[in-house]
Short mmCIF file of C-alpha atoms and ligand atoms in Angstrom, two decimals:
data_model
loop_
_atom_site.label_atom_id
_atom_site.label_comp_id
_atom_site.label_asym_id
_atom_site.label_seq_id
_atom_site.Cartn_x
_atom_site.Cartn_y
_atom_site.Cartn_z
CA MET A 1 10.01 19.55 4.41
CA ARG A 2 7.07 20.90 2.49
CA GLY A 3 3.94 19.55 1.13
CA SER A 4 1.17 17.16 2.23
CA LEU A 5 1.04 13.49 2.99
CA LYS A 6 -1.24 10.97 3.76
CA PRO A 7 0.34 8.39 6.27
CA PRO A 8 -0.52 4.70 5.95
CA GLY A 9 -3.48 3.01 7.54
CA ASP A 10 -3.38 2.23 11.20
CA LYS A 11 -1.46 -0.80 11.99
CA SER A 12 -3.12 -1.86 15.47
CA MET A 13 -6.67 -1.35 13.52
CA SER A 14 -5.53 -3.43 10.46
CA HIS A 15 -4.67 -6.09 12.42
CA ARG A 16 -8.22 -6.27 14.18
CA ALA A 17 -10.05 -5.76 11.15
CA LEU A 18 -8.77 -8.99 9.60
CA ILE A 19 -9.06 -10.77 12.79
CA PHE A 20 -12.93 -9.54 13.18
CA GLY A 21 -13.22 -10.50 9.69
CA LEU A 22 -11.95 -13.90 10.46
CA LEU A 23 -14.62 -14.15 13.28
CA CYS A 24 -17.72 -13.39 11.56
CA ILE A 25 -19.71 -15.43 8.81
CA GLY A 26 -19.84 -13.35 5.69
CA ARG A 27 -18.30 -10.66 3.93
CA THR A 28 -16.03 -7.76 5.87
CA HIS A 29 -15.02 -4.90 3.83
CA ILE A 30 -11.93 -2.81 4.93
CA GLU A 31 -10.95 0.36 3.33
CA GLY A 32 -7.49 1.82 4.19
CA LEU A 33 -5.85 -1.67 5.22
CA LEU A 34 -1.95 -1.21 5.97
CA GLU A 35 -0.24 -3.10 3.49
CA GLY A 36 2.85 -3.79 5.71
CA GLU A 37 4.36 -6.88 6.33
CA ASP A 38 3.13 -7.13 10.00
CA VAL A 39 -0.66 -7.05 8.95
CA LEU A 40 0.12 -9.07 5.81
CA HIS A 41 1.34 -12.05 8.09
CA THR A 42 -1.95 -11.60 9.93
CA ALA A 43 -3.75 -11.78 6.80
CA ALA A 44 -1.86 -15.25 5.84
CA ALA A 45 -2.98 -16.57 9.28
CA CYS A 46 -6.46 -15.67 8.83
CA ARG A 47 -6.26 -17.80 5.57
CA ALA A 48 -4.67 -20.56 7.51
CA LEU A 49 -7.70 -20.30 10.06
CA GLY A 50 -10.18 -20.65 7.08
CA ALA A 51 -11.17 -17.24 6.18
CA LYS A 52 -10.89 -16.24 2.36
CA VAL A 53 -9.08 -12.62 2.60
CA GLU A 54 -8.72 -10.93 -0.80
CA ARG A 55 -7.13 -7.55 -2.07
CA LEU A 56 -9.59 -5.59 -4.07
CA ALA A 57 -7.57 -2.66 -4.55
CA PRO A 58 -4.68 -0.86 -2.84
CA GLY A 59 -6.03 -0.59 0.93
CA GLN A 60 -9.20 -2.30 0.08
CA TRP A 61 -9.72 -5.86 1.17
CA THR A 62 -12.39 -8.12 1.70
CA VAL A 63 -12.65 -10.95 4.42
CA TRP A 64 -15.07 -13.93 4.11
CA GLY A 65 -14.97 -15.10 7.79
CA ALA A 66 -14.93 -18.88 8.91
CA GLY A 67 -16.92 -17.73 11.97
CA LEU A 68 -16.62 -17.75 15.74
CA GLY A 69 -16.51 -21.51 17.02
CA SER A 70 -15.96 -22.56 13.50
CA LEU A 71 -12.19 -21.87 12.91
CA LEU A 72 -9.90 -24.64 11.13
CA ALA A 73 -6.51 -25.75 12.64
CA PRO A 74 -3.91 -24.31 10.56
CA ARG A 75 -2.07 -27.07 8.66
CA ASP A 76 1.39 -25.03 9.06
CA THR A 77 3.33 -23.01 11.74
CA LEU A 78 1.85 -19.19 11.62
CA ASP A 79 4.63 -17.22 10.85
CA PHE A 80 4.27 -13.67 12.11
CA GLY A 81 7.56 -12.65 10.93
CA ASN A 82 8.34 -9.18 13.25
CA ALA A 83 4.84 -8.72 14.25
CA GLY A 84 4.20 -8.79 18.36
CA THR A 85 0.72 -7.52 17.66
CA GLY A 86 -0.36 -10.31 14.99
CA SER A 87 1.25 -12.88 16.97
CA ARG A 88 -0.30 -12.16 20.23
CA LEU A 89 -4.00 -11.05 19.32
CA MET A 90 -4.06 -14.38 17.36
CA MET A 91 -2.81 -16.59 20.14
CA GLY A 92 -5.96 -14.99 22.25
CA VAL A 93 -8.16 -16.25 19.14
CA VAL A 94 -6.69 -19.92 19.26
CA GLY A 95 -6.91 -19.88 22.79
CA GLY A 96 -10.40 -19.72 22.59
CA HIS A 97 -10.99 -22.26 19.98
CA GLY A 98 -10.55 -25.97 19.88
CA ILE A 99 -7.80 -26.01 17.71
CA PHE A 100 -4.00 -26.49 17.88
CA ALA A 101 -1.63 -24.28 16.37
CA ARG A 102 2.32 -23.17 16.41
CA PHE A 103 3.45 -19.72 16.41
CA ASP A 104 7.22 -18.35 15.01
CA GLY A 105 8.17 -15.49 13.73
CA ASP A 106 11.90 -13.77 12.91
CA SER A 107 14.50 -13.25 15.58
CA SER A 108 13.13 -10.13 17.03
CA LEU A 109 9.86 -11.77 17.71
CA ARG A 110 11.52 -15.22 19.08
CA LYS A 111 12.99 -12.54 22.10
CA ARG A 112 9.21 -11.16 23.10
CA PRO A 113 7.91 -12.23 26.13
CA MET A 114 4.53 -14.16 25.08
CA ARG A 115 3.87 -15.51 28.80
CA ARG A 116 2.27 -12.46 29.51
CA ILE A 117 -0.66 -13.77 26.90
CA LEU A 118 0.01 -17.65 27.86
CA ASP A 119 -0.66 -16.99 31.24
CA PRO A 120 -4.60 -15.67 30.89
CA LEU A 121 -4.99 -18.25 28.41
CA THR A 122 -4.18 -20.89 30.40
CA LEU A 123 -6.44 -19.50 33.03
CA MET A 124 -9.02 -19.73 30.56
CA GLY A 125 -8.36 -23.40 29.78
CA ALA A 126 -5.97 -23.25 26.91
CA ASN A 127 -2.85 -25.54 27.07
CA VAL A 128 0.48 -24.52 26.35
CA VAL A 129 1.94 -27.68 24.47
CA SER A 130 5.56 -26.07 24.25
CA GLU A 131 7.39 -22.94 24.13
CA ALA A 132 10.99 -21.86 23.95
CA PRO A 133 12.75 -20.97 26.87
CA GLY A 134 11.38 -17.56 28.58
CA GLY A 135 8.21 -18.15 27.40
CA CYS A 136 9.07 -17.36 23.78
CA CYS A 137 8.13 -18.67 20.12
CA PRO A 138 8.20 -21.10 18.77
CA ILE A 139 5.15 -21.68 20.91
CA GLU A 140 2.48 -24.50 20.16
CA LEU A 141 -0.89 -23.68 21.66
CA ALA A 142 -3.91 -26.07 21.99
CA GLY A 143 -7.05 -23.75 22.64
CA THR A 144 -10.27 -24.79 24.03
CA ASN A 145 -13.85 -24.55 22.57
CA GLU A 146 -15.07 -23.71 25.96
CA PRO A 147 -13.03 -21.10 27.66
CA SER A 148 -13.43 -20.16 31.13
CA PRO A 149 -15.19 -16.85 31.81
CA ILE A 150 -12.47 -15.02 33.82
CA THR A 151 -11.61 -11.72 35.67
CA TYR A 152 -8.32 -10.68 34.56
CA GLN A 153 -6.20 -7.92 35.91
CA THR A 154 -3.31 -7.12 33.23
CA PRO A 155 0.10 -6.76 34.81
CA VAL A 156 0.91 -4.41 32.56
CA ALA A 157 -0.47 -1.34 30.53
CA SER A 158 -0.88 -3.52 27.49
CA ALA A 159 -3.57 -3.29 24.72
CA GLN A 160 -2.03 -6.66 23.42
CA ILE A 161 -2.65 -8.57 26.61
CA LYS A 162 -6.14 -7.05 26.98
CA SER A 163 -7.02 -7.75 23.40
CA ALA A 164 -5.75 -11.37 23.65
CA VAL A 165 -7.97 -12.31 26.68
CA LEU A 166 -10.99 -10.48 24.85
CA LEU A 167 -10.62 -12.49 21.89
CA ALA A 168 -10.54 -15.55 23.84
CA GLY A 169 -13.52 -14.33 25.61
CA LEU A 170 -15.65 -14.00 22.52
CA ASN A 171 -15.99 -18.04 22.70
CA SER A 172 -16.67 -18.11 26.11
CA PRO A 173 -20.35 -19.24 27.39
CA GLY A 174 -19.67 -16.56 30.22
CA SER A 175 -18.68 -12.88 30.41
CA THR A 176 -14.85 -11.93 30.46
CA THR A 177 -13.51 -9.14 32.27
CA VAL A 178 -10.30 -7.13 31.93
CA ILE A 179 -8.94 -4.83 34.35
CA GLU A 180 -6.04 -2.14 33.18
CA GLN A 181 -4.52 0.05 35.95
CA GLU A 182 -3.61 2.57 32.94
CA ALA A 183 -6.20 2.60 29.86
CA SER A 184 -4.27 1.62 26.76
CA ARG A 185 -5.65 1.71 23.08
CA ASP A 186 -9.13 0.65 22.81
CA HIS A 187 -9.48 -0.54 19.31
CA THR A 188 -10.36 -3.78 20.12
CA GLU A 189 -13.33 -2.78 22.57
CA LYS A 190 -14.57 -0.11 19.80
CA MET A 191 -14.39 -3.09 16.78
CA LEU A 192 -16.15 -5.57 19.11
CA LEU A 193 -18.97 -3.04 19.35
CA HIS A 194 -18.91 -2.39 15.55
CA PHE A 195 -19.32 -5.94 14.84
CA GLY A 196 -22.00 -6.24 17.16
CA ALA A 197 -20.71 -7.86 20.31
CA GLU A 198 -21.99 -6.73 23.70
CA VAL A 199 -19.22 -4.88 25.44
CA GLN A 200 -18.95 -2.20 28.33
CA SER A 201 -16.18 -0.33 29.25
CA GLU A 202 -16.02 1.71 32.89
CA ALA A 203 -13.66 3.74 34.32
CA TYR A 204 -11.47 2.04 37.05
CA GLY A 205 -9.48 3.80 39.56
CA LYS A 206 -7.74 6.95 38.62
CA HIS A 207 -6.44 5.84 35.16
CA GLY A 208 -7.65 2.69 34.32
CA ARG A 209 -10.62 0.70 32.74
CA LYS A 210 -12.74 -2.20 33.40
CA ILE A 211 -14.07 -3.74 30.30
CA ILE A 212 -16.83 -6.66 30.13
CA LEU A 213 -17.64 -8.72 27.30
CA LYS A 214 -20.53 -11.18 26.88
CA GLY A 215 -19.33 -14.17 25.33
CA ARG A 216 -20.69 -15.95 22.14
CA PRO A 217 -22.24 -12.79 20.53
CA LYS A 218 -23.56 -13.15 17.09
CA LEU A 219 -20.81 -11.15 15.32
CA MET A 220 -21.92 -9.49 12.19
CA PRO A 221 -19.80 -8.54 9.07
CA ALA A 222 -19.14 -4.87 8.72
CA GLU A 223 -17.49 -2.09 6.93
CA VAL A 224 -14.16 -1.02 8.52
CA ILE A 225 -12.70 2.35 7.35
CA ILE A 226 -8.86 2.52 8.84
CA PRO A 227 -7.47 6.33 9.50
CA ALA A 228 -4.05 6.94 9.13
CA ASP A 229 -1.60 5.67 11.68
CA PRO A 230 -0.49 8.31 14.29
CA SER A 231 2.47 6.26 14.89
CA SER A 232 3.87 6.65 11.43
CA ALA A 233 2.65 10.14 11.03
CA ALA A 234 4.64 10.93 14.04
CA PHE A 235 7.87 10.68 11.61
CA PRO A 236 7.26 13.21 9.16
CA LEU A 237 5.48 15.23 11.91
CA VAL A 238 8.76 15.51 13.96
CA ALA A 239 10.99 15.84 11.10
CA ALA A 240 8.86 18.96 9.94
CA LEU A 241 9.47 20.27 13.70
CA ILE A 242 13.44 19.79 13.55
CA VAL A 243 14.20 20.73 9.89
CA PRO A 244 14.32 24.50 9.86
CA GLU A 245 11.81 26.49 7.72
CA SER A 246 9.54 23.24 7.30
CA GLU A 247 5.81 23.22 6.73
CA ILE A 248 3.68 20.54 6.19
CA ILE A 249 0.32 19.04 6.21
CA ILE A 250 -0.47 15.68 7.71
CA GLU A 251 -4.14 14.60 6.49
CA ALA A 252 -6.72 12.67 8.23
CA MET A 253 -4.54 11.19 11.15
CA MET A 254 -6.44 9.14 13.46
CA MET A 255 -6.88 11.36 16.79
CA ASN A 256 -8.15 8.82 19.38
CA PRO A 257 -7.15 10.40 22.73
CA LEU A 258 -5.50 6.93 23.70
CA ARG A 259 -2.95 7.29 20.91
CA THR A 260 -2.22 10.96 20.94
CA GLY A 261 0.25 11.54 23.90
CA LEU A 262 3.04 12.37 21.67
CA LEU A 263 0.94 15.25 20.18
CA THR A 264 0.60 16.28 24.11
CA THR A 265 4.47 16.08 24.56
CA LEU A 266 5.11 17.86 21.51
CA CYS A 267 3.05 20.80 22.33
CA GLU A 268 4.28 20.98 25.88
CA MET A 269 7.64 21.20 24.07
CA GLY A 270 6.35 24.31 22.05
CA ALA A 271 5.73 22.32 18.86
CA ASP A 272 3.83 24.65 16.27
CA ILE A 273 1.04 21.88 15.54
CA GLU A 274 -2.37 23.32 14.51
CA VAL A 275 -5.43 20.72 14.29
CA LEU A 276 -7.59 21.57 11.70
CA ASP A 277 -11.05 20.10 10.72
CA ARG A 278 -11.50 17.35 13.42
CA ARG A 279 -14.16 14.93 12.16
CA ILE A 280 -15.64 11.38 12.81
CA GLU A 281 -14.32 9.05 10.13
CA GLY A 282 -15.38 5.29 10.11
CA GLY A 283 -15.72 5.63 13.99
CA GLU A 284 -12.69 7.43 15.03
CA GLU A 285 -11.70 10.90 15.50
CA VAL A 286 -9.59 12.19 12.62
CA ALA A 287 -8.05 15.55 11.98
CA ASP A 288 -5.28 17.42 9.45
CA LEU A 289 -2.55 18.85 10.98
CA ARG A 290 -0.50 21.50 10.15
CA VAL A 291 3.05 21.20 11.41
CA ARG A 292 5.79 24.06 11.31
CA ALA A 293 9.52 23.85 11.98
CA SER A 294 9.69 25.08 15.76
CA ALA A 295 12.17 25.83 18.32
CA LEU A 296 11.51 23.16 21.07
CA ARG A 297 12.23 23.22 24.92
CA GLY A 298 12.92 19.88 26.92
CA VAL A 299 10.16 18.81 29.06
CA ASP A 300 9.27 16.01 31.86
CA VAL A 301 7.16 13.57 30.42
CA PRO A 302 5.18 11.81 33.30
CA ALA A 303 4.99 7.63 33.47
CA ALA A 304 1.41 7.81 32.79
CA ARG A 305 1.27 9.16 29.57
CA ALA A 306 3.30 6.21 28.13
CA PRO A 307 0.42 4.09 27.32
CA SER A 308 -1.06 6.55 24.96
CA MET A 309 2.70 7.28 23.15
CA ILE A 310 4.17 3.87 23.45
CA ASP A 311 5.68 3.65 20.25
CA GLU A 312 6.64 7.02 19.89
CA TYR A 313 9.38 7.32 22.50
CA PRO A 314 12.28 6.87 19.75
CA ILE A 315 11.03 9.59 17.61
CA LEU A 316 10.09 11.67 20.83
CA ALA A 317 13.84 11.15 21.79
CA VAL A 318 14.93 12.76 18.48
CA ALA A 319 12.81 15.80 18.94
CA ALA A 320 14.00 16.01 22.41
CA ALA A 321 17.66 16.13 20.87
CA PHE A 322 17.05 19.32 18.75
CA ALA A 323 15.41 21.03 21.85
CA GLU A 324 16.75 23.39 24.48
CA GLY A 325 17.39 21.78 28.05
CA GLU A 326 16.76 18.60 29.34
CA THR A 327 13.99 15.94 28.35
CA ARG A 328 13.32 13.15 30.81
CA MET A 329 10.69 10.34 29.53
CA ARG A 330 9.60 8.25 32.75
CA GLY A 331 8.50 4.95 33.09
CA LEU A 332 9.65 3.33 29.94
CA HIS A 333 10.18 -0.41 31.14
CA GLU A 334 8.02 -1.65 28.50
CA LEU A 335 10.15 -0.05 25.94
CA ARG A 336 12.90 -2.97 26.72
CA VAL A 337 10.43 -5.58 25.34
CA LYS A 338 9.37 -4.40 22.10
CA GLU A 339 10.91 -5.04 18.64
CA SER A 340 14.20 -4.24 20.44
CA ASP A 341 15.19 -3.09 23.49
CA ARG A 342 14.36 0.34 22.44
CA LEU A 343 15.74 2.12 25.86
CA ALA A 344 19.11 0.64 24.76
CA ALA A 345 18.77 1.27 20.89
CA VAL A 346 17.60 4.71 21.53
CA ALA A 347 20.61 5.76 23.92
CA GLU A 348 23.01 4.05 21.50
CA GLY A 349 21.81 5.85 18.57
CA LEU A 350 21.75 9.01 20.09
CA ARG A 351 25.21 8.53 21.15
CA GLN A 352 26.06 7.77 17.68
CA ALA A 353 24.58 11.12 16.67
CA GLY A 354 26.96 13.12 19.47
CA VAL A 355 23.76 13.61 22.03
CA GLU A 356 24.11 13.24 25.52
CA VAL A 357 22.15 10.40 26.89
CA ALA A 358 21.47 8.92 30.15
CA ILE A 359 19.09 5.83 31.35
CA GLU A 360 18.30 5.92 34.97
CA GLY A 361 16.14 2.83 36.06
CA ASP A 362 13.36 3.29 33.72
CA ASP A 363 14.08 6.87 32.72
CA LEU A 364 15.50 8.22 29.43
CA ILE A 365 17.35 11.64 29.75
CA VAL A 366 18.27 13.37 26.64
CA GLN A 367 20.32 16.70 26.92
CA GLY A 368 18.97 18.96 23.94
CA GLN A 369 21.31 20.24 21.65
CA ALA A 370 19.32 23.64 20.85
CA GLY A 371 19.11 22.66 17.35
CA LEU A 372 22.72 21.69 16.77
CA VAL A 373 22.88 18.01 16.34
CA ARG A 374 26.37 16.97 15.25
CA GLY A 375 24.85 13.64 13.52
CA GLY A 376 26.72 11.24 11.35
CA GLY A 377 27.67 7.65 12.50
CA LEU A 378 25.90 4.35 12.06
CA VAL A 379 22.77 3.37 14.08
CA GLU A 380 22.13 -0.39 14.81
CA THR A 381 18.37 -1.17 13.99
CA HIS A 382 18.38 -4.74 15.71
CA LEU A 383 15.09 -5.33 13.38
CA ASP A 384 13.55 -2.73 14.70
CA HIS A 385 11.60 -0.42 12.22
CA ARG A 386 11.03 2.44 14.52
CA ILE A 387 14.58 2.81 15.48
CA ALA A 388 15.26 2.73 11.71
CA MET A 389 12.96 5.62 10.84
CA SER A 390 13.79 7.32 14.05
CA PHE A 391 17.31 7.93 13.22
CA LEU A 392 16.93 8.49 9.67
CA CYS A 393 14.84 11.36 10.68
CA LEU A 394 17.13 12.58 13.10
CA GLY A 395 20.03 12.85 9.87
CA LEU A 396 17.42 15.13 8.30
CA ALA A 397 17.82 17.90 10.28
CA ALA A 398 21.92 17.30 11.93
CA GLU A 399 24.71 18.71 10.62
CA ALA A 400 25.86 15.44 9.19
CA PRO A 401 23.22 12.66 7.83
CA MET A 402 22.68 9.31 9.37
CA ALA A 403 23.22 5.93 8.38
CA VAL A 404 21.21 2.76 9.44
CA ASP A 405 22.44 -0.62 9.31
CA ASP A 406 19.25 -1.84 7.64
CA ASP A 407 15.91 -0.58 6.26
CA ARG A 408 14.26 -3.77 5.48
CA MET A 409 12.17 -3.44 8.74
CA ILE A 410 10.27 -0.44 7.73
CA MET A 411 8.43 -2.61 5.60
CA THR A 412 6.62 -4.05 8.55
CA SER A 413 4.86 -1.02 9.19
CA PHE A 414 5.31 2.03 6.52
CA PRO A 415 6.02 0.62 3.10
CA GLY A 416 6.20 4.13 1.65
CA PHE A 417 8.16 5.62 3.94
CA ARG A 418 11.06 6.46 1.92
CA ALA A 419 8.91 7.85 -1.42
CA LEU A 420 6.72 10.05 1.14
CA MET A 421 9.86 11.58 2.92
CA GLU A 422 11.36 12.31 -0.37
CA ASN A 423 7.95 13.93 -1.54
CA LEU A 424 8.54 16.33 1.34
CA GLY A 425 12.20 17.08 0.54
CA ALA A 426 14.31 14.59 1.89
CA ARG A 427 17.04 12.87 0.34
CA PHE A 428 18.37 9.27 1.04
CA SER A 429 21.29 7.59 -0.51
C1 LIG B 501 -0.42 -2.58 19.79
C2 LIG B 501 -0.20 -2.14 21.50
C3 LIG B 501 1.20 -1.62 21.94
C4 LIG B 501 2.01 -1.51 20.84
C5 LIG B 501 2.00 -1.88 19.77
C6 LIG B 501 0.69 -2.10 19.04
C7 LIG B 501 -1.92 -2.66 19.53
O1 LIG B 501 1.73 -2.98 22.49
O2 LIG B 501 3.14 -1.10 21.27
O3 LIG B 501 2.74 -1.41 18.18
O4 LIG B 501 -1.88 -2.88 18.47
O5 LIG B 501 -2.47 -3.38 20.53
P1 LIG B 501 1.61 -3.38 23.99
O6 LIG B 501 0.01 -3.58 24.12
O7 LIG B 501 2.39 -4.52 24.41
O8 LIG B 501 1.76 -2.17 25.06
#
């Protein structure tokens, strides 16, 4: 693997930039929007709620918002495809407005738990008109124009739950408080400030945060610059670590400390990653990374680190397969409710590749093969983009290439994945 690359724009920030654009009156300009299917579903939902959303050039989009308190009721079902983030954040928006909307998606999204969003929205006064068994999509939600100001402690560390409550709280006449025991990504809080809302965030307990949002702010349209997604950069990054003699440069990757748990872990494993030119771009810390092939060692990854690398465990498990010794990743219960049951999908994929792996409670334990992974086999991706990309990366460094049953889902988050990897030296067939 040789060369430099710029990964696509951050998915979390892309969803939020469109949604904040919808909630302002006037023109929001977005630079570096991820044009993956998940985000395009959010763009379509913003249109259905009254925004004019236009693509000016690759990655450059404008949103003419409908304005907080003035959203339209969508005529058709809001189809979010595979996108948990888009659907959950938009439930927050609808929950805080006196409109009715029906939410649905693909068979993966239909399995994902939505009660975690609907419960606080119900406390705020929204009404769940119907839901599929288990609190899943399709869901019909009637929001309220007067969301009650609540204090809500999230039951799991989840930026999606936090964001849904804050987005509903935007239209509340009072203040909304969210408490999280473990700090999750803070893009919503940062964007609230950027668009002119009054929001305070303070430490809570050992690892947590308390966020207080004053309702009914005058949101002002803004310019949003979206840096490269660390969760997408993770794939070429780990590929370069495990493919012998590799050296790549990843340009302008977002270095928000609530997103860099994978870097911390890989460095503990002995990865040769140089952080170059740390700087601020569009309000977020970014840096270029020089990554060289490395002999990795197994490590123990503490549960407290999970929120800062929640989407990176599948590719970390691939790195662990090439390391020397055992890697134990603790506290991964949330992986069971991602685009697939990622705990099961990762374990099954590693077994296909000849790697010894175990699940003990919520921990994943991978026996490293010290660089020699047999590979081969066919991995079931269960409509999960990160499972597909992780095992394709494993195949790059294994003795035999890996096959995945389906690569279409990669379009949800990383449309240029194949071309970008080929540019660095990968071969697909
Ligand atoms: C996201 C939060 C995380 C993450 C997801 C994106 C976000 O989910 O897995 O890919 O943008 O808020 P949880 O908040 O459910 O952990």
